[in-house]
mmCIF file of N, CA and C in Angstrom:
data_model
loop_
_atom_site.group_PDB
_atom_site.id
_atom_site.type_symbol
_atom_site.label_atom_id
_atom_site.label_comp_id
_atom_site.label_asym_id
_atom_site.label_seq_id
_atom_site.Cartn_x
_atom_site.Cartn_y
_atom_site.Cartn_z
ATOM 1 N N VAL D 1 12.247 12.994 -1.108
ATOM 2 C CA VAL D 1 11.051 12.176 -1.432
ATOM 3 C C VAL D 1 9.369 12.680 -0.831
ATOM 4 N N GLN D 2 8.642 12.447 -1.853
ATOM 5 C CA GLN D 2 7.272 12.023 -1.296
ATOM 6 C C GLN D 2 6.482 11.485 -1.675
ATOM 7 N N LEU D 3 5.709 10.931 -0.997
ATOM 8 C CA LEU D 3 4.471 9.722 -1.225
ATOM 9 C C LEU D 3 3.529 10.354 -0.975
ATOM 10 N N GLN D 4 2.397 10.606 -1.362
ATOM 11 C CA GLN D 4 1.230 11.079 -1.115
ATOM 12 C C GLN D 4 -0.027 10.168 -1.829
ATOM 13 N N ALA D 5 -0.462 9.860 -0.395
ATOM 14 C CA ALA D 5 -1.801 8.838 -0.662
ATOM 15 C C ALA D 5 -2.825 9.482 -0.531
ATOM 16 N N SER D 6 -3.882 8.926 -1.229
ATOM 17 C CA SER D 6 -5.312 9.465 -1.431
ATOM 18 C C SER D 6 -6.133 8.488 -1.814
ATOM 19 N N GLY D 7 -7.407 8.796 -1.457
ATOM 20 C CA GLY D 7 -8.492 7.736 -1.921
ATOM 21 C C GLY D 7 -9.216 6.925 -0.879
ATOM 22 N N GLY D 8 -8.859 7.476 0.573
ATOM 23 C CA GLY D 8 -9.518 6.976 1.851
ATOM 24 C C GLY D 8 -10.765 7.583 2.061
ATOM 25 N N GLY D 9 -11.699 7.246 2.756
ATOM 26 C CA GLY D 9 -12.864 7.555 2.862
ATOM 27 C C GLY D 9 -13.786 6.549 3.892
ATOM 28 N N LEU D 10 -15.084 7.131 4.037
ATOM 29 C CA LEU D 10 -16.048 6.257 4.642
ATOM 30 C C LEU D 10 -16.831 5.451 3.567
ATOM 31 N N VAL D 11 -17.051 4.147 3.550
ATOM 32 C CA VAL D 11 -18.012 3.099 2.928
ATOM 33 C C VAL D 11 -18.380 1.981 3.573
ATOM 34 N N GLN D 12 -19.392 1.729 3.152
ATOM 35 C CA GLN D 12 -20.194 0.493 4.059
ATOM 36 C C GLN D 12 -19.488 -0.927 3.887
ATOM 37 N N ALA D 13 -19.736 -1.609 4.658
ATOM 38 C CA ALA D 13 -19.125 -2.895 4.480
ATOM 39 C C ALA D 13 -19.588 -3.712 3.421
ATOM 40 N N GLY D 14 -18.972 -4.525 2.513
ATOM 41 C CA GLY D 14 -19.036 -4.912 1.113
ATOM 42 C C GLY D 14 -18.729 -4.032 0.091
ATOM 43 N N GLY D 15 -18.360 -2.697 0.266
ATOM 44 C CA GLY D 15 -18.309 -1.613 -0.737
ATOM 45 C C GLY D 15 -16.969 -1.524 -1.164
ATOM 46 N N SER D 16 -16.440 -0.898 -2.035
ATOM 47 C CA SER D 16 -15.236 -0.790 -2.545
ATOM 48 C C SER D 16 -14.527 0.714 -2.525
ATOM 49 N N LEU D 17 -13.201 0.693 -2.392
ATOM 50 C CA LEU D 17 -12.351 2.035 -2.477
ATOM 51 C C LEU D 17 -11.108 1.817 -3.416
ATOM 52 N N LYS D 18 -10.548 2.962 -3.878
ATOM 53 C CA LYS D 18 -9.320 2.549 -4.886
ATOM 54 C C LYS D 18 -8.336 3.609 -4.269
ATOM 55 N N LEU D 19 -7.518 3.226 -3.827
ATOM 56 C CA LEU D 19 -6.182 4.031 -3.020
ATOM 57 C C LEU D 19 -5.364 4.383 -4.366
ATOM 58 N N SER D 20 -4.509 5.541 -4.091
ATOM 59 C CA SER D 20 -3.616 5.993 -4.797
ATOM 60 C C SER D 20 -2.435 6.658 -3.920
ATOM 61 N N CYS D 21 -1.394 6.275 -4.500
ATOM 62 C CA CYS D 21 -0.184 6.905 -3.915
ATOM 63 C C CYS D 21 0.917 7.118 -4.758
ATOM 64 N N ALA D 22 0.807 8.629 -5.231
ATOM 65 C CA ALA D 22 1.925 9.509 -5.934
ATOM 66 C C ALA D 22 3.096 9.514 -5.245
ATOM 67 N N ALA D 23 3.945 9.317 -5.942
ATOM 68 C CA ALA D 23 5.331 9.402 -5.813
ATOM 69 C C ALA D 23 6.169 10.932 -6.578
ATOM 70 N N SER D 24 6.844 11.459 -5.944
ATOM 71 C CA SER D 24 7.832 12.389 -6.416
ATOM 72 C C SER D 24 9.204 12.338 -5.807
ATOM 73 N N ARG D 25 10.128 12.805 -6.746
ATOM 74 C CA ARG D 25 11.675 12.875 -5.875
ATOM 75 C C ARG D 25 12.156 11.606 -6.235
ATOM 76 N N LEU D 26 11.765 10.439 -6.634
ATOM 77 C CA LEU D 26 12.784 9.469 -6.638
ATOM 78 C C LEU D 26 12.343 8.736 -8.094
ATOM 79 N N THR D 27 13.347 8.038 -8.403
ATOM 80 C CA THR D 27 13.196 7.087 -9.853
ATOM 81 C C THR D 27 12.372 6.338 -9.296
ATOM 82 N N PHE D 28 11.109 6.319 -9.577
ATOM 83 C CA PHE D 28 9.900 5.522 -9.290
ATOM 84 C C PHE D 28 10.202 3.877 -9.371
ATOM 85 N N SER D 29 10.582 3.781 -10.460
ATOM 86 C CA SER D 29 10.868 2.191 -11.063
ATOM 87 C C SER D 29 12.085 1.535 -10.683
ATOM 88 N N ASN D 30 12.862 2.126 -9.971
ATOM 89 C CA ASN D 30 13.727 1.581 -9.045
ATOM 90 C C ASN D 30 13.315 1.264 -7.536
ATOM 91 N N TYR D 31 12.317 1.294 -7.481
ATOM 92 C CA TYR D 31 11.530 1.118 -6.403
ATOM 93 C C TYR D 31 10.485 -0.205 -6.034
ATOM 94 N N ASP D 32 10.543 -1.014 -5.163
ATOM 95 C CA ASP D 32 9.384 -1.809 -4.886
ATOM 96 C C ASP D 32 8.581 -1.113 -4.054
ATOM 97 N N MET D 33 7.145 -1.189 -4.164
ATOM 98 C CA MET D 33 6.129 -0.530 -3.183
ATOM 99 C C MET D 33 5.546 -1.468 -2.326
ATOM 100 N N GLY D 34 4.754 -0.841 -1.414
ATOM 101 C CA GLY D 34 4.218 -1.641 -0.538
ATOM 102 C C GLY D 34 2.914 -0.700 0.123
ATOM 103 N N TRP D 35 2.069 -1.531 0.652
ATOM 104 C CA TRP D 35 0.712 -0.596 1.350
ATOM 105 C C TRP D 35 0.989 -1.078 2.818
ATOM 106 N N PHE D 36 0.786 -0.665 3.762
ATOM 107 C CA PHE D 36 0.735 -1.295 5.204
ATOM 108 C C PHE D 36 -0.745 0.069 5.611
ATOM 109 N N ARG D 37 -1.050 -0.709 6.527
ATOM 110 C CA ARG D 37 -2.207 -0.240 7.486
ATOM 111 C C ARG D 37 -2.009 -0.193 9.033
ATOM 112 N N GLN D 38 -2.715 0.854 9.748
ATOM 113 C CA GLN D 38 -2.493 0.975 11.058
ATOM 114 C C GLN D 38 -3.633 1.160 11.333
ATOM 115 N N ALA D 39 -4.594 0.212 12.374
ATOM 116 C CA ALA D 39 -5.691 0.317 13.009
ATOM 117 C C ALA D 39 -5.633 1.014 14.305
ATOM 118 N N PRO D 40 -6.487 1.833 14.880
ATOM 119 C CA PRO D 40 -6.559 2.336 16.248
ATOM 120 C C PRO D 40 -6.150 1.409 17.308
ATOM 121 N N GLY D 41 -4.969 1.658 18.093
ATOM 122 C CA GLY D 41 -4.635 0.843 19.190
ATOM 123 C C GLY D 41 -4.025 -0.391 18.650
ATOM 124 N N LYS D 42 -3.477 -0.591 17.448
ATOM 125 C CA LYS D 42 -2.921 -1.615 16.625
ATOM 126 C C LYS D 42 -1.614 -1.389 16.100
ATOM 127 N N GLU D 43 -0.886 -2.325 16.114
ATOM 128 C CA GLU D 43 0.576 -2.342 15.057
ATOM 129 C C GLU D 43 0.449 -2.165 13.619
ATOM 130 N N ARG D 44 1.351 -1.322 12.997
ATOM 131 C CA ARG D 44 1.101 -1.359 11.677
ATOM 132 C C ARG D 44 1.304 -2.587 11.360
ATOM 133 N N GLU D 45 0.743 -3.051 10.011
ATOM 134 C CA GLU D 45 0.904 -4.378 9.266
ATOM 135 C C GLU D 45 0.862 -4.518 7.857
ATOM 136 N N PHE D 46 1.424 -5.471 7.608
ATOM 137 C CA PHE D 46 1.495 -5.492 6.002
ATOM 138 C C PHE D 46 0.108 -5.420 5.341
ATOM 139 N N VAL D 47 -0.083 -5.435 4.085
ATOM 140 C CA VAL D 47 -1.202 -5.247 3.304
ATOM 141 C C VAL D 47 -0.953 -5.764 2.056
ATOM 142 N N ALA D 48 -0.049 -5.569 1.207
ATOM 143 C CA ALA D 48 0.268 -5.634 -0.157
ATOM 144 C C ALA D 48 1.415 -5.161 -0.771
ATOM 145 N N THR D 49 2.172 -5.708 -1.587
ATOM 146 C CA THR D 49 3.725 -5.423 -2.163
ATOM 147 C C THR D 49 3.262 -5.687 -3.429
ATOM 148 N N ILE D 50 4.170 -4.873 -4.221
ATOM 149 C CA ILE D 50 4.263 -4.928 -5.823
ATOM 150 C C ILE D 50 5.998 -4.710 -5.953
ATOM 151 N N ASN D 51 6.433 -5.633 -7.143
ATOM 152 C CA ASN D 51 7.961 -4.953 -7.182
ATOM 153 C C ASN D 51 8.006 -4.090 -8.431
ATOM 154 N N ARG D 52 9.250 -3.805 -8.441
ATOM 155 C CA ARG D 52 9.664 -2.533 -9.387
ATOM 156 C C ARG D 52 8.977 -2.661 -10.699
ATOM 157 N N SER D 53 8.807 -3.620 -11.470
ATOM 158 C CA SER D 53 8.105 -3.960 -12.790
ATOM 159 C C SER D 53 6.874 -4.030 -12.579
ATOM 160 N N GLY D 54 6.211 -4.317 -11.310
ATOM 161 C CA GLY D 54 4.948 -4.874 -11.684
ATOM 162 C C GLY D 54 4.416 -6.269 -11.598
ATOM 163 N N GLY D 55 5.625 -7.117 -11.998
ATOM 164 C CA GLY D 55 5.185 -8.429 -12.365
ATOM 165 C C GLY D 55 5.106 -9.306 -11.032
ATOM 166 N N SER D 56 5.320 -8.757 -9.813
ATOM 167 C CA SER D 56 5.189 -9.682 -8.694
ATOM 168 C C SER D 56 4.505 -9.021 -7.528
ATOM 169 N N THR D 57 3.589 -9.574 -7.054
ATOM 170 C CA THR D 57 3.101 -9.078 -5.930
ATOM 171 C C THR D 57 2.650 -10.040 -4.832
ATOM 172 N N ALA D 58 2.366 -9.705 -3.700
ATOM 173 C CA ALA D 58 2.033 -10.396 -2.269
ATOM 174 C C ALA D 58 0.727 -9.781 -1.547
ATOM 175 N N TYR D 59 0.204 -10.397 -0.888
ATOM 176 C CA TYR D 59 -0.688 -10.140 -0.040
ATOM 177 C C TYR D 59 -0.751 -10.540 1.272
ATOM 178 N N ALA D 60 -1.192 -9.835 2.370
ATOM 179 C CA ALA D 60 -1.595 -10.756 3.406
ATOM 180 C C ALA D 60 -2.533 -11.305 3.498
ATOM 181 N N ASP D 61 -2.798 -12.432 4.181
ATOM 182 C CA ASP D 61 -3.874 -13.553 3.841
ATOM 183 C C ASP D 61 -5.164 -12.850 3.860
ATOM 184 N N ASP D 62 -5.521 -11.985 5.023
ATOM 185 C CA ASP D 62 -6.719 -11.725 5.160
ATOM 186 C C ASP D 62 -7.445 -10.560 3.920
ATOM 187 N N VAL D 63 -6.348 -10.096 3.420
ATOM 188 C CA VAL D 63 -7.025 -9.409 2.065
ATOM 189 C C VAL D 63 -6.802 -10.345 0.799
ATOM 190 N N LYS D 64 -6.214 -11.262 0.430
ATOM 191 C CA LYS D 64 -6.063 -11.918 -0.654
ATOM 192 C C LYS D 64 -7.406 -12.564 -0.974
ATOM 193 N N GLY D 65 -7.590 -12.101 -2.509
ATOM 194 C CA GLY D 65 -8.858 -12.273 -3.178
ATOM 195 C C GLY D 65 -9.782 -11.007 -2.940
ATOM 196 N N ARG D 66 -9.270 -10.043 -2.057
ATOM 197 C CA ARG D 66 -9.945 -8.904 -2.284
ATOM 198 C C ARG D 66 -9.539 -7.681 -2.461
ATOM 199 N N PHE D 67 -8.382 -7.299 -2.604
ATOM 200 C CA PHE D 67 -7.585 -6.509 -2.578
ATOM 201 C C PHE D 67 -6.645 -6.446 -3.875
ATOM 202 N N THR D 68 -6.077 -5.698 -4.376
ATOM 203 C CA THR D 68 -5.448 -5.663 -5.685
ATOM 204 C C THR D 68 -4.289 -4.593 -5.962
ATOM 205 N N ILE D 69 -3.232 -5.049 -5.838
ATOM 206 C CA ILE D 69 -2.019 -3.780 -5.978
ATOM 207 C C ILE D 69 -1.883 -3.527 -7.404
ATOM 208 N N SER D 70 -1.548 -2.257 -7.771
ATOM 209 C CA SER D 70 -0.845 -2.472 -9.156
ATOM 210 C C SER D 70 -0.114 -0.894 -9.240
ATOM 211 N N ARG D 71 0.159 -0.789 -10.165
ATOM 212 C CA ARG D 71 1.300 0.341 -10.280
ATOM 213 C C ARG D 71 1.291 0.657 -11.725
ATOM 214 N N ASP D 72 1.578 1.887 -12.207
ATOM 215 C CA ASP D 72 1.620 2.450 -13.298
ATOM 216 C C ASP D 72 3.193 3.369 -12.933
ATOM 217 N N ASN D 73 4.035 2.961 -13.606
ATOM 218 C CA ASN D 73 5.341 3.686 -13.504
ATOM 219 C C ASN D 73 5.518 5.175 -14.348
ATOM 220 N N ALA D 74 4.718 5.158 -15.486
ATOM 221 C CA ALA D 74 4.596 6.072 -16.481
ATOM 222 C C ALA D 74 3.875 7.267 -15.404
ATOM 223 N N LYS D 75 3.207 6.896 -14.832
ATOM 224 C CA LYS D 75 2.334 7.975 -13.974
ATOM 225 C C LYS D 75 3.036 8.166 -12.322
ATOM 226 N N ILE D 76 3.951 7.371 -12.126
ATOM 227 C CA ILE D 76 4.684 7.391 -10.847
ATOM 228 C C ILE D 76 3.386 6.972 -9.629
ATOM 229 N N THR D 77 2.750 6.313 -9.968
ATOM 230 C CA THR D 77 1.559 5.848 -8.737
ATOM 231 C C THR D 77 1.574 4.525 -8.819
ATOM 232 N N VAL D 78 0.950 3.989 -7.360
ATOM 233 C CA VAL D 78 1.009 2.715 -7.038
ATOM 234 C C VAL D 78 -0.616 2.717 -6.352
ATOM 235 N N TYR D 79 -1.614 1.954 -6.851
ATOM 236 C CA TYR D 79 -2.922 1.644 -6.444
ATOM 237 C C TYR D 79 -3.105 0.827 -5.711
ATOM 238 N N LEU D 80 -4.219 0.627 -4.704
ATOM 239 C CA LEU D 80 -4.640 -0.260 -3.877
ATOM 240 C C LEU D 80 -6.202 -0.320 -4.239
ATOM 241 N N GLN D 81 -6.735 -1.448 -5.225
ATOM 242 C CA GLN D 81 -8.127 -1.457 -5.298
ATOM 243 C C GLN D 81 -8.555 -2.479 -4.104
ATOM 244 N N MET D 82 -9.597 -2.158 -3.306
ATOM 245 C CA MET D 82 -10.113 -2.602 -2.074
ATOM 246 C C MET D 82 -11.506 -3.040 -2.152
ATOM 247 N N ASN D 83 -12.102 -4.190 -2.575
ATOM 248 C CA ASN D 83 -13.361 -4.692 -2.660
ATOM 249 C C ASN D 83 -13.728 -5.742 -1.460
ATOM 250 N N SER D 84 -14.995 -5.782 -1.421
ATOM 251 C CA SER D 84 -15.750 -6.493 -0.106
ATOM 252 C C SER D 84 -15.162 -5.921 1.068
ATOM 253 N N LEU D 85 -15.019 -4.792 1.438
ATOM 254 C CA LEU D 85 -14.468 -4.415 2.378
ATOM 255 C C LEU D 85 -15.302 -4.666 3.514
ATOM 256 N N LYS D 86 -14.322 -4.984 4.698
ATOM 257 C CA LYS D 86 -15.038 -5.237 6.145
ATOM 258 C C LYS D 86 -14.510 -4.431 7.083
ATOM 259 N N PRO D 87 -15.911 -4.141 8.080
ATOM 260 C CA PRO D 87 -15.296 -3.100 9.170
ATOM 261 C C PRO D 87 -13.953 -3.431 9.934
ATOM 262 N N GLU D 88 -13.473 -4.531 9.844
ATOM 263 C CA GLU D 88 -11.814 -4.986 10.245
ATOM 264 C C GLU D 88 -11.076 -4.215 9.297
ATOM 265 N N ASP D 89 -11.160 -3.606 8.218
ATOM 266 C CA ASP D 89 -10.377 -3.352 7.295
ATOM 267 C C ASP D 89 -10.072 -1.657 7.573
ATOM 268 N N THR D 90 -10.981 -1.324 8.626
ATOM 269 C CA THR D 90 -10.543 0.293 9.112
ATOM 270 C C THR D 90 -9.231 0.571 9.837
ATOM 271 N N ALA D 91 -8.540 1.204 9.124
ATOM 272 C CA ALA D 91 -7.521 1.681 9.553
ATOM 273 C C ALA D 91 -6.752 3.181 8.767
ATOM 274 N N VAL D 92 -5.482 3.346 8.998
ATOM 275 C CA VAL D 92 -5.122 4.649 8.190
ATOM 276 C C VAL D 92 -4.034 3.761 7.308
ATOM 277 N N TYR D 93 -4.218 3.775 6.093
ATOM 278 C CA TYR D 93 -3.429 3.066 4.742
ATOM 279 C C TYR D 93 -2.298 4.325 4.673
ATOM 280 N N HIS D 94 -0.956 3.293 4.706
ATOM 281 C CA HIS D 94 0.285 4.136 4.313
ATOM 282 C C HIS D 94 1.042 3.387 2.966
ATOM 283 N N CYS D 95 1.221 3.866 2.115
ATOM 284 C CA CYS D 95 2.190 3.725 0.947
ATOM 285 C C CYS D 95 3.406 3.810 1.288
ATOM 286 N N ALA D 96 4.553 2.770 0.914
ATOM 287 C CA ALA D 96 5.955 2.987 1.316
ATOM 288 C C ALA D 96 6.693 2.420 0.152
ATOM 289 N N ALA D 97 8.008 3.081 -0.066
ATOM 290 C CA ALA D 97 9.132 2.680 -1.158
ATOM 291 C C ALA D 97 10.155 1.903 -0.658
ATOM 292 N N LYS D 98 10.415 0.647 -1.191
ATOM 293 C CA LYS D 98 11.598 0.020 -0.914
ATOM 294 C C LYS D 98 12.582 -0.095 -1.996
ATOM 295 N N ARG D 99 14.104 0.195 -1.872
ATOM 296 C CA ARG D 99 14.842 0.061 -3.149
ATOM 297 C C ARG D 99 14.850 -1.267 -3.280
ATOM 298 N N ALA D 100 14.864 -1.452 -4.746
ATOM 299 C CA ALA D 100 14.990 -2.813 -5.337
ATOM 300 C C ALA D 100 16.164 -3.389 -5.423
ATOM 301 N N PHE D 101 16.225 -4.609 -5.263
ATOM 302 C CA PHE D 101 17.875 -5.428 -5.145
ATOM 303 C C PHE D 101 18.420 -5.139 -3.764
ATOM 304 N N THR D 102 17.583 -4.430 -2.672
ATOM 305 C CA THR D 102 18.509 -4.366 -1.600
ATOM 306 C C THR D 102 17.956 -5.455 -0.538
ATOM 307 N N SER D 103 18.640 -5.739 0.410
ATOM 308 C CA SER D 103 18.559 -6.720 1.555
ATOM 309 C C SER D 103 17.240 -6.060 2.418
ATOM 310 N N GLY D 104 16.624 -7.254 2.796
ATOM 311 C CA GLY D 104 15.521 -7.116 3.456
ATOM 312 C C GLY D 104 14.145 -7.793 2.827
ATOM 313 N N SER D 105 13.066 -7.708 3.284
ATOM 314 C CA SER D 105 11.965 -8.373 2.846
ATOM 315 C C SER D 105 10.823 -7.179 2.510
ATOM 316 N N ARG D 106 10.151 -7.399 1.329
ATOM 317 C CA ARG D 106 8.823 -6.534 0.888
ATOM 318 C C ARG D 106 7.612 -6.925 1.720
ATOM 319 N N LEU D 107 7.725 -7.539 2.646
ATOM 320 C CA LEU D 107 6.497 -8.040 3.578
ATOM 321 C C LEU D 107 6.928 -7.203 4.775
ATOM 322 N N ASN D 108 8.021 -6.744 4.797
ATOM 323 C CA ASN D 108 8.518 -5.990 6.363
ATOM 324 C C ASN D 108 8.604 -4.390 6.107
ATOM 325 N N GLY D 109 7.446 -3.842 7.029
ATOM 326 C CA GLY D 109 7.627 -2.293 6.785
ATOM 327 C C GLY D 109 9.164 -1.619 7.352
ATOM 328 N N ASN D 110 9.823 -2.309 7.971
ATOM 329 C CA ASN D 110 10.850 -1.776 8.661
ATOM 330 C C ASN D 110 12.013 -1.750 7.479
ATOM 331 N N ASP D 111 12.039 -2.626 6.306
ATOM 332 C CA ASP D 111 12.695 -2.579 5.496
ATOM 333 C C ASP D 111 12.607 -1.434 4.252
ATOM 334 N N TYR D 112 11.637 -0.757 4.602
ATOM 335 C CA TYR D 112 11.210 0.132 3.627
ATOM 336 C C TYR D 112 12.061 1.460 3.836
ATOM 337 N N ASN D 113 12.218 2.295 2.791
ATOM 338 C CA ASN D 113 13.108 3.546 2.766
ATOM 339 C C ASN D 113 12.286 4.870 3.129
ATOM 340 N N PHE D 114 11.065 4.905 2.496
ATOM 341 C CA PHE D 114 10.059 6.175 2.818
ATOM 342 C C PHE D 114 8.612 5.694 2.796
ATOM 343 N N TRP D 115 8.140 6.558 3.493
ATOM 344 C CA TRP D 115 6.818 6.746 3.843
ATOM 345 C C TRP D 115 5.982 7.681 3.436
ATOM 346 N N GLY D 116 4.560 7.715 2.859
ATOM 347 C CA GLY D 116 3.928 8.416 2.948
ATOM 348 C C GLY D 116 2.996 8.780 4.276
ATOM 349 N N GLN D 117 1.934 9.961 4.141
ATOM 350 C CA GLN D 117 1.443 10.080 5.493
ATOM 351 C C GLN D 117 -0.169 9.297 5.437
ATOM 352 N N GLY D 118 -0.457 8.491 4.732
ATOM 353 C CA GLY D 118 -1.338 7.973 4.938
ATOM 354 C C GLY D 118 -2.933 8.450 4.987
ATOM 355 N N THR D 119 -3.667 7.539 4.414
ATOM 356 C CA THR D 119 -4.840 8.136 4.232
ATOM 357 C C THR D 119 -6.035 6.904 4.911
ATOM 358 N N LEU D 120 -7.118 7.810 5.684
ATOM 359 C CA LEU D 120 -7.813 7.076 6.542
ATOM 360 C C LEU D 120 -9.159 6.370 5.452
ATOM 361 N N VAL D 121 -9.148 4.968 6.000
ATOM 362 C CA VAL D 121 -10.364 4.303 5.538
ATOM 363 C C VAL D 121 -11.296 3.558 6.721
ATOM 364 N N THR D 122 -12.368 4.137 6.662
ATOM 365 C CA THR D 122 -13.157 3.681 7.578
ATOM 366 C C THR D 122 -14.548 2.795 6.974
ATOM 367 N N VAL D 123 -14.535 1.833 7.357
ATOM 368 C CA VAL D 123 -15.777 0.810 6.572
ATOM 369 C C VAL D 123 -16.891 0.513 8.129
ATOM 370 N N SER D 124 -18.131 1.039 7.714
ATOM 371 C CA SER D 124 -19.169 1.012 8.618
ATOM 372 C C SER D 124 -19.903 -0.544 8.473
ATOM 373 N N SER D 125 -20.360 -1.071 9.527
ATOM 374 C CA SER D 125 -21.246 -2.052 9.471
ATOM 375 C C SER D 125 -22.975 -1.815 9.053
#
């Protein structure tokens, strides 16, 4: 299984970025997907998740209203549209896949089965 995240970069505060995560070697529509991030010196934290069909999403409180997670099962890709970026959003963003209808929570990174290598987002003030 491979999850390839892309789209990170350097952006000024208030700007936007759209991250993509392309999956391969898994039946994408059988997996819930999530985005997590890890800032330097901090623990990994949940950002957003979307269920296998795309009909259910959830967000961390500090990104709610600014970030939007979506997926295209035909393109086996999950996206994270990030608007109104803040310096505190600076982190390496990872996508992850969790088998649908299994135990655990889509909000808990420990319950995900596969992880991508991450893409760096840097927001300057």
